[in-house]
PDB file of C-alpha atoms in Angstrom:
ATOM      1  CA  MET A   1    -146.785  55.898  95.117  1.00 37.00           C
ATOM      2  CA  SER A   2    -146.438  53.155  97.689  1.00 38.00           C
ATOM      3  CA  ALA A   3    -149.117  50.847  98.982  1.00 39.00           C
ATOM      4  CA  ALA A   4    -151.168  51.907 101.967  1.00 40.00           C
ATOM      5  CA  ARG A   5    -148.786  53.777 104.183  1.00 44.00           C
ATOM      6  CA  THR A   6    -150.303  52.729 107.473  1.00 49.00           C
ATOM      7  CA  ALA A   7    -152.356  49.929 108.929  1.00 71.00           C
ATOM      8  CA  VAL A   8    -153.925  52.418 111.364  1.00 91.00           C
ATOM      9  CA  ARG A   9    -157.524  53.049 110.359  1.00 97.00           C
ATOM     10  CA  ARG A  10    -159.046  54.962 113.246  1.00 97.00           C
ATOM     11  CA  ALA A  11    -161.588  56.471 110.865  1.00 98.00           C
ATOM     12  CA  LEU A  12    -162.855  55.076 107.574  1.00 98.00           C
ATOM     13  CA  LEU A  13    -164.941  57.726 105.808  1.00 98.00           C
ATOM     14  CA  TYR A  14    -167.279  56.842 102.947  1.00 98.00           C
ATOM     15  CA  VAL A  15    -167.499  59.307 100.050  1.00 97.00           C
ATOM     16  CA  PRO A  16    -170.013  58.661  97.223  1.00 97.00           C
ATOM     17  CA  GLY A  17    -168.284  58.141  93.895  1.00 97.00           C
ATOM     18  CA  SER A  18    -171.202  59.647  91.984  1.00 96.00           C
ATOM     19  CA  SER A  19    -170.618  63.084  93.523  1.00 96.00           C
ATOM     20  CA  GLN A  20    -167.712  64.901  91.908  1.00 96.00           C
ATOM     21  CA  LYS A  21    -168.208  67.723  94.393  1.00 96.00           C
ATOM     22  CA  MET A  22    -167.724  65.396  97.361  1.00 96.00           C
ATOM     23  CA  LEU A  23    -164.762  63.696  95.719  1.00 97.00           C
ATOM     24  CA  ASP A  24    -163.049  67.044  95.244  1.00 95.00           C
ATOM     25  CA  LYS A  25    -163.946  68.153  98.757  1.00 95.00           C
ATOM     26  CA  SER A  26    -162.390  65.005 100.221  1.00 96.00           C
ATOM     27  CA  ARG A  27    -158.962  66.181  99.107  1.00 95.00           C
ATOM     28  CA  GLY A  28    -159.028  68.730 101.910  1.00 95.00           C
ATOM     29  CA  LEU A  29    -159.667  66.141 104.625  1.00 95.00           C
ATOM     30  CA  THR A  30    -157.323  64.722 107.226  1.00 95.00           C
ATOM     31  CA  ALA A  31    -158.258  61.055 107.583  1.00 96.00           C
ATOM     32  CA  ASP A  32    -156.577  57.701 108.046  1.00 96.00           C
ATOM     33  CA  CYS A  33    -158.719  56.105 105.341  1.00 97.00           C
ATOM     34  CA  VAL A  34    -161.221  57.430 102.812  1.00 98.00           C
ATOM     35  CA  ALA A  35    -163.347  54.810 101.047  1.00 98.00           C
ATOM     36  CA  TYR A  36    -164.734  56.075  97.756  1.00 98.00           C
ATOM     37  CA  ASP A  37    -168.054  54.327  97.356  1.00 98.00           C
ATOM     38  CA  LEU A  38    -169.539  52.444  94.427  1.00 98.00           C
ATOM     39  CA  GLU A  39    -172.107  50.566  96.501  1.00 97.00           C
ATOM     40  CA  ASP A  40    -174.929  51.839  98.725  1.00 93.00           C
ATOM     41  CA  SER A  41    -174.543  55.567  98.113  1.00 95.00           C
ATOM     42  CA  VAL A  42    -174.618  55.176  94.315  1.00 96.00           C
ATOM     43  CA  THR A  43    -177.836  54.414  92.452  1.00 96.00           C
ATOM     44  CA  ILE A  44    -177.800  51.737  89.744  1.00 95.00           C
ATOM     45  CA  ASN A  45    -178.133  54.214  86.896  1.00 96.00           C
ATOM     46  CA  ARG A  46    -175.024  56.096  88.107  1.00 97.00           C
ATOM     47  CA  LYS A  47    -172.664  53.153  88.729  1.00 97.00           C
ATOM     48  CA  ALA A  48    -170.749  53.652  85.467  1.00 97.00           C
ATOM     49  CA  GLU A  49    -170.391  57.376  86.117  1.00 97.00           C
ATOM     50  CA  ALA A  50    -169.125  56.701  89.647  1.00 97.00           C
ATOM     51  CA  ARG A  51    -166.531  54.207  88.377  1.00 98.00           C
ATOM     52  CA  SER A  52    -165.193  56.758  85.927  1.00 97.00           C
ATOM     53  CA  ASN A  53    -165.154  59.501  88.564  1.00 97.00           C
ATOM     54  CA  ILE A  54    -163.229  57.391  91.051  1.00 98.00           C
ATOM     55  CA  ARG A  55    -160.767  56.050  88.499  1.00 97.00           C
ATOM     56  CA  ASN A  56    -159.963  59.603  87.364  1.00 97.00           C
ATOM     57  CA  PHE A  57    -159.724  60.751  90.966  1.00 97.00           C
ATOM     58  CA  LEU A  58    -157.242  57.993  91.837  1.00 96.00           C
ATOM     59  CA  GLU A  59    -155.059  58.968  88.893  1.00 95.00           C
ATOM     60  CA  GLN A  60    -154.237  62.163  90.795  1.00 94.00           C
ATOM     61  CA  PRO A  61    -151.601  62.283  93.549  1.00 92.00           C
ATOM     62  CA  ARG A  62    -152.879  61.445  97.004  1.00 89.00           C
ATOM     63  CA  ALA A  63    -153.918  64.398  99.177  1.00 92.00           C
ATOM     64  CA  ASP A  64    -151.445  65.039 101.981  1.00 92.00           C
ATOM     65  CA  GLY A  65    -154.038  64.546 104.705  1.00 94.00           C
ATOM     66  CA  ILE A  66    -155.282  61.156 103.471  1.00 95.00           C
ATOM     67  CA  LYS A  67    -153.149  58.188 104.504  1.00 94.00           C
ATOM     68  CA  GLU A  68    -155.073  55.525 102.589  1.00 95.00           C
ATOM     69  CA  CYS A  69    -157.342  55.584  99.545  1.00 96.00           C
ATOM     70  CA  ALA A  70    -159.881  52.758  99.381  1.00 97.00           C
ATOM     71  CA  VAL A  71    -162.811  51.913  97.134  1.00 98.00           C
ATOM     72  CA  ARG A  72    -165.922  50.057  98.257  1.00 98.00           C
ATOM     73  CA  ILE A  73    -167.159  47.938  95.364  1.00 98.00           C
ATOM     74  CA  ASN A  74    -170.536  46.240  94.992  1.00 98.00           C
ATOM     75  CA  ALA A  75    -171.020  42.821  96.541  1.00 97.00           C
ATOM     76  CA  VAL A  76    -170.029  39.603  94.815  1.00 96.00           C
ATOM     77  CA  GLY A  77    -173.101  38.303  93.004  1.00 96.00           C
ATOM     78  CA  THR A  78    -174.693  41.670  92.221  1.00 96.00           C
ATOM     79  CA  GLY A  79    -173.414  41.714  88.648  1.00 96.00           C
ATOM     80  CA  HIS A  80    -171.513  44.971  89.267  1.00 97.00           C
ATOM     81  CA  GLU A  81    -168.471  43.656  91.125  1.00 97.00           C
ATOM     82  CA  ALA A  82    -166.339  42.672  88.115  1.00 97.00           C
ATOM     83  CA  ASP A  83    -166.870  46.031  86.388  1.00 97.00           C
ATOM     84  CA  ASP A  84    -166.049  47.824  89.657  1.00 98.00           C
ATOM     85  CA  ILE A  85    -162.767  45.981  90.152  1.00 97.00           C
ATOM     86  CA  GLU A  86    -161.693  46.327  86.529  1.00 96.00           C
ATOM     87  CA  ALA A  87    -162.410  50.058  86.612  1.00 96.00           C
ATOM     88  CA  VAL A  88    -160.287  50.898  89.641  1.00 96.00           C
ATOM     89  CA  CYS A  89    -157.826  48.124  90.511  1.00 94.00           C
ATOM     90  CA  ASN A  90    -155.011  49.555  88.379  1.00 93.00           C
ATOM     91  CA  ALA A  91    -155.463  53.144  89.506  1.00 94.00           C
ATOM     92  CA  PRO A  92    -152.027  54.288  90.719  1.00 93.00           C
ATOM     93  CA  TYR A  93    -153.248  55.713  94.015  1.00 94.00           C
ATOM     94  CA  LEU A  94    -155.569  52.907  95.070  1.00 95.00           C
ATOM     95  CA  ASP A  95    -154.440  51.157  98.255  1.00 95.00           C
ATOM     96  CA  THR A  96    -157.381  49.035  99.367  1.00 97.00           C
ATOM     97  CA  LEU A  97    -160.646  47.525  98.174  1.00 98.00           C
ATOM     98  CA  VAL A  98    -163.573  47.201 100.580  1.00 98.00           C
ATOM     99  CA  ILE A  99    -165.653  44.118  99.776  1.00 98.00           C
ATOM    100  CA  PRO A 100    -169.233  44.304 101.101  1.00 98.00           C
ATOM    101  CA  LYS A 101    -171.532  41.459 102.143  1.00 98.00           C
ATOM    102  CA  VAL A 102    -168.799  38.837 102.514  1.00 98.00           C
ATOM    103  CA  ASN A 103    -170.807  35.842 103.697  1.00 97.00           C
ATOM    104  CA  SER A 104    -168.333  33.037 103.135  1.00 96.00           C
ATOM    105  CA  SER A 105    -164.797  32.240 102.100  1.00 97.00           C
ATOM    106  CA  SER A 106    -165.964  31.725  98.508  1.00 96.00           C
ATOM    107  CA  ASP A 107    -167.119  35.372  98.254  1.00 96.00           C
ATOM    108  CA  LEU A 108    -163.772  36.642  99.474  1.00 96.00           C
ATOM    109  CA  LYS A 109    -161.742  34.154  97.432  1.00 96.00           C
ATOM    110  CA  TRP A 110    -163.490  35.185  94.218  1.00 96.00           C
ATOM    111  CA  ALA A 111    -162.825  38.858  94.934  1.00 95.00           C
ATOM    112  CA  ALA A 112    -159.179  38.275  95.902  1.00 95.00           C
ATOM    113  CA  ASP A 113    -158.494  36.097  92.861  1.00 95.00           C
ATOM    114  CA  PHE A 114    -160.175  38.534  90.480  1.00 95.00           C
ATOM    115  CA  ILE A 115    -158.243  41.479  91.939  1.00 94.00           C
ATOM    116  CA  ASN A 116    -154.944  39.623  91.558  1.00 91.00           C
ATOM    117  CA  HIS A 117    -155.846  38.573  88.007  1.00 91.00           C
ATOM    118  CA  LYS A 118    -156.685  42.097  86.896  1.00 89.00           C
ATOM    119  CA  ARG A 119    -153.859  43.809  88.750  1.00 84.00           C
ATOM    120  CA  THR A 120    -151.278  44.866  86.138  1.00 78.00           C
ATOM    121  CA  PHE A 121    -150.285  48.432  86.982  1.00 58.00           C
ATOM    122  CA  THR A 122    -146.576  49.106  87.287  1.00 53.00           C
ATOM    123  CA  GLY A 123    -145.763  52.586  88.509  1.00 54.00           C
ATOM    124  CA  PRO A 124    -142.585  54.596  88.008  1.00 52.00           C
ATOM    125  CA  GLU A 125    -141.306  53.678  91.485  1.00 56.00           C
ATOM    126  CA  GLU A 126    -141.821  49.930  91.260  1.00 54.00           C
ATOM    127  CA  SER A 127    -140.978  47.067  88.937  1.00 52.00           C
ATOM    128  CA  ALA A 128    -143.929  44.822  89.819  1.00 56.00           C
ATOM    129  CA  PRO A 129    -147.587  45.384  90.660  1.00 61.00           C
ATOM    130  CA  ARG A 130    -148.057  46.105  94.353  1.00 73.00           C
ATOM    131  CA  GLN A 131    -150.587  44.172  96.359  1.00 84.00           C
ATOM    132  CA  ILE A 132    -153.978  45.738  96.937  1.00 93.00           C
ATOM    133  CA  LYS A 133    -155.233  45.165 100.461  1.00 96.00           C
ATOM    134  CA  ILE A 134    -158.759  44.002 101.246  1.00 97.00           C
ATOM    135  CA  LEU A 135    -161.191  44.950 103.989  1.00 98.00           C
ATOM    136  CA  ALA A 136    -164.233  42.671 104.316  1.00 98.00           C
ATOM    137  CA  LEU A 137    -167.621  43.908 105.474  1.00 98.00           C
ATOM    138  CA  ILE A 138    -169.401  41.486 107.811  1.00 98.00           C
ATOM    139  CA  GLU A 139    -173.141  42.004 107.440  1.00 98.00           C
ATOM    140  CA  SER A 140    -175.034  38.777 108.180  1.00 98.00           C
ATOM    141  CA  ALA A 141    -175.543  35.876 110.547  1.00 98.00           C
ATOM    142  CA  LYS A 142    -173.922  33.598 107.961  1.00 98.00           C
ATOM    143  CA  ALA A 143    -170.831  35.779 107.897  1.00 98.00           C
ATOM    144  CA  ILE A 144    -170.539  35.676 111.692  1.00 98.00           C
ATOM    145  CA  SER A 145    -170.786  31.878 111.565  1.00 98.00           C
ATOM    146  CA  ASN A 146    -168.037  31.767 108.919  1.00 98.00           C
ATOM    147  CA  LEU A 147    -165.598  34.254 110.466  1.00 98.00           C
ATOM    148  CA  ARG A 148    -162.756  31.789 110.868  1.00 97.00           C
ATOM    149  CA  GLU A 149    -162.742  30.631 107.251  1.00 97.00           C
ATOM    150  CA  ILE A 150    -163.210  34.204 105.999  1.00 98.00           C
ATOM    151  CA  CYS A 151    -160.185  35.363 107.982  1.00 98.00           C
ATOM    152  CA  GLU A 152    -158.066  32.518 106.587  1.00 96.00           C
ATOM    153  CA  THR A 153    -159.051  32.934 102.910  1.00 95.00           C
ATOM    154  CA  ALA A 154    -156.967  35.741 101.436  1.00 93.00           C
ATOM    155  CA  ALA A 155    -153.390  36.772 102.148  1.00 93.00           C
ATOM    156  CA  GLN A 156    -154.183  40.412 101.407  1.00 95.00           C
ATOM    157  CA  LEU A 157    -157.093  40.549 103.876  1.00 97.00           C
ATOM    158  CA  ASP A 158    -156.211  43.398 106.216  1.00 97.00           C
ATOM    159  CA  GLY A 159    -159.266  43.697 108.444  1.00 97.00           C
ATOM    160  CA  LEU A 160    -162.983  43.275 109.064  1.00 98.00           C
ATOM    161  CA  ILE A 161    -165.740  45.892 109.181  1.00 98.00           C
ATOM    162  CA  PHE A 162    -169.065  45.440 110.953  1.00 98.00           C
ATOM    163  CA  ALA A 163    -172.125  46.634 109.010  1.00 98.00           C
ATOM    164  CA  ALA A 164    -174.785  46.976 111.704  1.00 97.00           C
ATOM    165  CA  GLU A 165    -177.740  48.070 109.573  1.00 96.00           C
ATOM    166  CA  ASP A 166    -177.593  45.120 107.191  1.00 97.00           C
ATOM    167  CA  PHE A 167    -176.928  42.775 110.105  1.00 98.00           C
ATOM    168  CA  ALA A 168    -180.025  44.120 111.874  1.00 98.00           C
ATOM    169  CA  LEU A 169    -182.054  43.574 108.714  1.00 97.00           C
ATOM    170  CA  ASP A 170    -180.792  40.018 108.400  1.00 98.00           C
ATOM    171  CA  LEU A 171    -181.727  39.155 111.986  1.00 97.00           C
ATOM    172  CA  SER A 172    -184.859  41.342 112.162  1.00 97.00           C
ATOM    173  CA  LEU A 173    -183.310  43.396 114.967  1.00 96.00           C
ATOM    174  CA  THR A 174    -184.160  46.931 116.028  1.00 96.00           C
ATOM    175  CA  ARG A 175    -181.164  49.130 116.666  1.00 95.00           C
ATOM    176  CA  THR A 176    -181.203  50.712 120.129  1.00 96.00           C
ATOM    177  CA  PRO A 177    -178.972  53.415 121.664  1.00 94.00           C
ATOM    178  CA  SER A 178    -177.274  50.834 123.892  1.00 96.00           C
ATOM    179  CA  LEU A 179    -176.240  48.690 120.881  1.00 97.00           C
ATOM    180  CA  THR A 180    -176.550  45.591 123.098  1.00 97.00           C
ATOM    181  CA  GLU A 181    -178.333  43.750 120.282  1.00 98.00           C
ATOM    182  CA  PHE A 182    -175.002  43.787 118.408  1.00 98.00           C
ATOM    183  CA  LEU A 183    -172.793  42.746 121.321  1.00 98.00           C
ATOM    184  CA  TYR A 184    -172.249  39.146 120.222  1.00 98.00           C
ATOM    185  CA  ALA A 185    -171.501  40.019 116.609  1.00 98.00           C
ATOM    186  CA  ARG A 186    -169.158  42.874 117.485  1.00 98.00           C
ATOM    187  CA  SER A 187    -167.257  40.787 120.030  1.00 98.00           C
ATOM    188  CA  ALA A 188    -166.958  37.923 117.554  1.00 98.00           C
ATOM    189  CA  ILE A 189    -165.541  40.224 114.858  1.00 98.00           C
ATOM    190  CA  ALA A 190    -163.026  41.901 117.173  1.00 98.00           C
ATOM    191  CA  THR A 191    -161.923  38.527 118.524  1.00 98.00           C
ATOM    192  CA  ALA A 192    -161.553  37.010 115.055  1.00 98.00           C
ATOM    193  CA  CYS A 193    -159.367  39.905 113.916  1.00 97.00           C
ATOM    194  CA  ARG A 194    -157.092  39.509 116.917  1.00 95.00           C
ATOM    195  CA  ALA A 195    -156.929  35.717 116.561  1.00 97.00           C
ATOM    196  CA  HIS A 196    -155.871  36.005 112.905  1.00 97.00           C
ATOM    197  CA  ASP A 197    -153.560  38.983 113.419  1.00 95.00           C
ATOM    198  CA  LEU A 198    -155.555  41.300 111.153  1.00 96.00           C
ATOM    199  CA  PRO A 199    -154.524  44.933 111.691  1.00 94.00           C
ATOM    200  CA  SER A 200    -157.970  46.538 111.460  1.00 96.00           C
ATOM    201  CA  THR A 201    -161.248  45.823 113.189  1.00 97.00           C
ATOM    202  CA  ILE A 202    -163.619  48.624 112.251  1.00 98.00           C
ATOM    203  CA  ASP A 203    -166.846  49.239 114.129  1.00 98.00           C
ATOM    204  CA  LEU A 204    -170.373  50.130 113.038  1.00 98.00           C
ATOM    205  CA  VAL A 205    -171.544  53.441 111.615  1.00 98.00           C
ATOM    206  CA  CYS A 206    -172.861  56.031 114.040  1.00 97.00           C
ATOM    207  CA  THR A 207    -176.079  57.266 112.469  1.00 94.00           C
ATOM    208  CA  SER A 208    -176.114  60.448 114.602  1.00 91.00           C
ATOM    209  CA  TYR A 209    -173.873  63.152 113.187  1.00 89.00           C
ATOM    210  CA  LYS A 210    -175.623  66.518 113.523  1.00 90.00           C
ATOM    211  CA  GLY A 211    -174.744  69.071 116.186  1.00 91.00           C
ATOM    212  CA  GLU A 212    -173.572  68.548 119.737  1.00 94.00           C
ATOM    213  CA  GLU A 213    -175.837  65.569 120.301  1.00 95.00           C
ATOM    214  CA  GLY A 214    -174.462  63.808 117.252  1.00 95.00           C
ATOM    215  CA  SER A 215    -170.898  64.417 118.433  1.00 96.00           C
ATOM    216  CA  ARG A 216    -171.740  63.114 121.908  1.00 96.00           C
ATOM    217  CA  VAL A 217    -173.276  59.916 120.570  1.00 97.00           C
ATOM    218  CA  MET A 218    -170.374  59.406 118.175  1.00 97.00           C
ATOM    219  CA  GLU A 219    -167.844  59.758 120.974  1.00 97.00           C
ATOM    220  CA  GLU A 220    -169.759  57.346 123.209  1.00 97.00           C
ATOM    221  CA  GLU A 221    -169.950  54.764 120.429  1.00 98.00           C
ATOM    222  CA  CYS A 222    -166.225  55.115 119.714  1.00 98.00           C
ATOM    223  CA  PHE A 223    -165.241  54.442 123.307  1.00 96.00           C
ATOM    224  CA  GLY A 224    -167.760  51.611 123.519  1.00 97.00           C
ATOM    225  CA  GLY A 225    -166.270  49.986 120.436  1.00 98.00           C
ATOM    226  CA  LYS A 226    -162.742  50.535 121.701  1.00 96.00           C
ATOM    227  CA  GLY A 227    -163.733  48.701 124.870  1.00 96.00           C
ATOM    228  CA  LEU A 228    -164.785  45.695 122.783  1.00 97.00           C
ATOM    229  CA  GLY A 229    -161.485  45.567 120.915  1.00 96.00           C
ATOM    230  CA  PHE A 230    -162.219  47.648 117.814  1.00 98.00           C
ATOM    231  CA  ASN A 231    -159.492  50.017 116.668  1.00 95.00           C
ATOM    232  CA  GLY A 232    -161.456  52.128 114.193  1.00 97.00           C
ATOM    233  CA  LYS A 233    -164.922  53.270 113.146  1.00 98.00           C
ATOM    234  CA  GLN A 234    -166.805  53.839 109.917  1.00 98.00           C
ATOM    235  CA  CYS A 235    -167.822  57.450 109.285  1.00 98.00           C
ATOM    236  CA  ILE A 236    -170.557  58.818 107.067  1.00 97.00           C
ATOM    237  CA  HIS A 237    -169.839  62.525 107.614  1.00 96.00           C
ATOM    238  CA  PRO A 238    -166.534  64.429 107.700  1.00 96.00           C
ATOM    239  CA  ASP A 239    -167.384  65.860 111.129  1.00 95.00           C
ATOM    240  CA  GLN A 240    -167.170  62.339 112.578  1.00 97.00           C
ATOM    241  CA  VAL A 241    -163.594  61.755 111.450  1.00 97.00           C
ATOM    242  CA  ALA A 242    -161.766  63.848 114.037  1.00 96.00           C
ATOM    243  CA  ILE A 243    -163.853  62.338 116.848  1.00 97.00           C
ATOM    244  CA  ALA A 244    -162.987  58.796 115.764  1.00 97.00           C
ATOM    245  CA  GLN A 245    -159.313  59.522 115.225  1.00 96.00           C
ATOM    246  CA  LYS A 246    -158.974  61.060 118.671  1.00 95.00           C
ATOM    247  CA  ALA A 247    -160.924  58.286 120.399  1.00 96.00           C
ATOM    248  CA  PHE A 248    -158.977  55.443 118.795  1.00 96.00           C
ATOM    249  CA  ALA A 249    -155.562  57.056 119.268  1.00 94.00           C
ATOM    250  CA  PRO A 250    -153.585  56.655 122.497  1.00 92.00           C
ATOM    251  CA  SER A 251    -154.013  59.553 124.910  1.00 91.00           C
ATOM    252  CA  GLU A 252    -151.044  61.695 125.946  1.00 93.00           C
ATOM    253  CA  ASP A 253    -151.058  59.999 129.356  1.00 94.00           C
ATOM    254  CA  GLU A 254    -151.047  56.545 127.721  1.00 94.00           C
ATOM    255  CA  VAL A 255    -148.112  57.499 125.496  1.00 94.00           C
ATOM    256  CA  ALA A 256    -146.168  58.865 128.456  1.00 95.00           C
ATOM    257  CA  TRP A 257    -146.835  55.681 130.462  1.00 95.00           C
ATOM    258  CA  ALA A 258    -145.797  53.470 127.559  1.00 95.00           C
ATOM    259  CA  ALA A 259    -142.580  55.421 127.002  1.00 94.00           C
ATOM    260  CA  ARG A 260    -141.708  55.194 130.694  1.00 95.00           C
ATOM    261  CA  VAL A 261    -142.282  51.440 130.684  1.00 95.00           C
ATOM    262  CA  VAL A 262    -140.159  50.878 127.576  1.00 94.00           C
ATOM    263  CA  ILE A 263    -137.307  53.011 128.911  1.00 95.00           C
ATOM    264  CA  ALA A 264    -137.342  51.483 132.382  1.00 93.00           C
ATOM    265  CA  ASP A 265    -137.674  47.952 131.018  1.00 93.00           C
ATOM    266  CA  ALA A 266    -134.505  48.315 128.990  1.00 93.00           C
ATOM    267  CA  LYS A 267    -132.679  49.238 132.189  1.00 93.00           C
ATOM    268  CA  ALA A 268    -134.342  46.418 134.135  1.00 91.00           C
ATOM    269  CA  ASP A 269    -133.250  43.978 131.429  1.00 90.00           C
ATOM    270  CA  GLU A 270    -129.632  45.104 131.814  1.00 91.00           C
ATOM    271  CA  GLN A 271    -129.994  44.452 135.534  1.00 91.00           C
ATOM    272  CA  GLY A 272    -131.389  40.971 134.916  1.00 89.00           C
ATOM    273  CA  ARG A 273    -134.802  41.822 136.337  1.00 88.00           C
ATOM    274  CA  GLY A 274    -137.738  40.104 134.642  1.00 85.00           C
ATOM    275  CA  ALA A 275    -140.339  41.896 136.744  1.00 89.00           C
ATOM    276  CA  TRP A 276    -140.268  45.269 138.424  1.00 91.00           C
ATOM    277  CA  THR A 277    -142.643  48.035 139.465  1.00 93.00           C
ATOM    278  CA  LEU A 278    -143.712  51.420 138.179  1.00 92.00           C
ATOM    279  CA  ASP A 279    -145.943  53.721 140.185  1.00 92.00           C
ATOM    280  CA  GLY A 280    -146.484  50.891 142.642  1.00 91.00           C
ATOM    281  CA  LYS A 281    -147.708  48.418 139.991  1.00 93.00           C
ATOM    282  CA  MET A 282    -145.934  45.296 138.790  1.00 94.00           C
ATOM    283  CA  ILE A 283    -144.505  45.384 135.289  1.00 93.00           C
ATOM    284  CA  ASP A 284    -143.780  42.075 133.542  1.00 92.00           C
ATOM    285  CA  ALA A 285    -143.497  40.814 129.962  1.00 92.00           C
ATOM    286  CA  PRO A 286    -147.200  41.155 128.954  1.00 93.00           C
ATOM    287  CA  VAL A 287    -147.307  44.723 130.265  1.00 94.00           C
ATOM    288  CA  VAL A 288    -144.100  45.588 128.430  1.00 94.00           C
ATOM    289  CA  GLY A 289    -145.562  44.105 125.251  1.00 93.00           C
ATOM    290  CA  LYS A 290    -148.631  46.307 125.616  1.00 93.00           C
ATOM    291  CA  ALA A 291    -146.414  49.360 126.143  1.00 95.00           C
ATOM    292  CA  LYS A 292    -144.383  48.625 123.018  1.00 94.00           C
ATOM    293  CA  ARG A 293    -147.561  48.250 120.945  1.00 90.00           C
ATOM    294  CA  LEU A 294    -148.820  51.573 122.311  1.00 92.00           C
ATOM    295  CA  VAL A 295    -145.561  53.279 121.343  1.00 93.00           C
ATOM    296  CA  SER A 296    -145.803  51.896 117.803  1.00 91.00           C
ATOM    297  CA  LYS A 297    -149.420  52.967 117.469  1.00 90.00           C
ATOM    298  CA  ALA A 298    -148.633  56.425 118.829  1.00 91.00           C
ATOM    299  CA  GLU A 299    -145.951  56.839 116.163  1.00 91.00           C
ATOM    300  CA  ALA A 300    -148.402  55.774 113.442  1.00 87.00           C
ATOM    301  CA  CYS A 301    -150.951  58.261 114.803  1.00 89.00           C
ATOM    302  CA  GLY A 302    -148.504  61.151 114.534  1.00 87.00           C
ATOM    303  CA  PHE A 303    -147.272  61.514 118.112  1.00 90.00           C
ATOM    304  CA  ASP A 304    -143.742  62.856 118.605  1.00 93.00           C
ATOM    305  CA  VAL A 305    -142.674  59.777 120.550  1.00 92.00           C
ATOM    306  CA  SER A 306    -138.999  60.778 120.441  1.00 93.00           C
ATOM    307  CA  ALA A 307    -139.790  63.914 122.418  1.00 95.00           C
ATOM    308  CA  VAL A 308    -141.759  61.903 124.970  1.00 93.00           C
ATOM    309  CA  LYS A 309    -138.894  59.431 125.367  1.00 92.00           C
ATOM    310  CA  GLU A 310    -136.444  62.280 125.779  1.00 93.00           C
ATOM    311  CA  LYS A 311    -138.587  63.729 128.560  1.00 94.00           C
ATOM    312  CA  TRP A 312    -138.627  60.404 130.423  1.00 94.00           C
ATOM    313  CA  LYS A 313    -135.106  59.178 129.593  1.00 93.00           C
ATOM    314  CA  GLY A 314    -134.235  59.166 133.298  1.00 93.00           C
ATOM    315  CA  GLN A 315    -137.036  56.749 134.225  1.00 93.00           C
ATOM    316  CA  GLU A 316    -135.729  53.875 136.367  1.00 92.00           C
ATOM    317  CA  PRO A 317    -137.403  50.568 137.229  1.00 92.00           C
ATOM    318  CA  GLU A 318    -138.637  50.736 140.807  1.00 89.00           C
TER     319      GLU A 318
END
């Protein structure tokens, strides 16, 4: 019953808390993160029911295929946020709270302080309450302007999520297939996460999810987001999860390259060589750093890195 077991969130799937059927069905999923929703997918007259459903659900042991259980509460200022946090924050299998419509540091500070104040659960494997992580949804021009202070507000902040539809509403934008209207906001979010060493930067929802065309669009959006620096994507349908998790994981070729670099660099270091070549390309400290990060991510994504390293154990620096 540990805290979130991985910072890798290649896919974050929303599941409405008002649907017991969908809650139960989610237990059969394989996903880095499932966010049980109390916000947009739940009507006002079913908020209390959804809170009870999710609390009961998070009393049960985590499904083997789900690495992280999150809950998206209602935004600060709606009048629902305190009830949401109180209902779920001491559930034994809750790892993370998703805070929507974070416009300023004050929104996030209130949520973080309230979570810490209400957090009392002590499980059988721990002597003190574990920290609940926070993911903040960035949904407005004001939030983009305040990214630095938002990122510096809460110690348990673990990443940012871009909510394109609300952002488009705020700026009176029309979403297009190219997504160029979101380029500045997406780049700003990805850059802010990197600058503040936040593990997760999670991209916009793909609204296409049906059939081959939906899968094609989803894949294109994943690789587009990856190119901007995002390392995960929000999902609104289970069929999108596998696409996102494959797109945001290292490829087999990338893992092999990274393993070769790490192995050869250790030998180069013994030889006193700060720079060397592999496949005709120079390898120096920044490249080695990238390779080591890839190896770590591959391990978190379930790759058998030991087997890859064994295969390339004879790699020498050129």
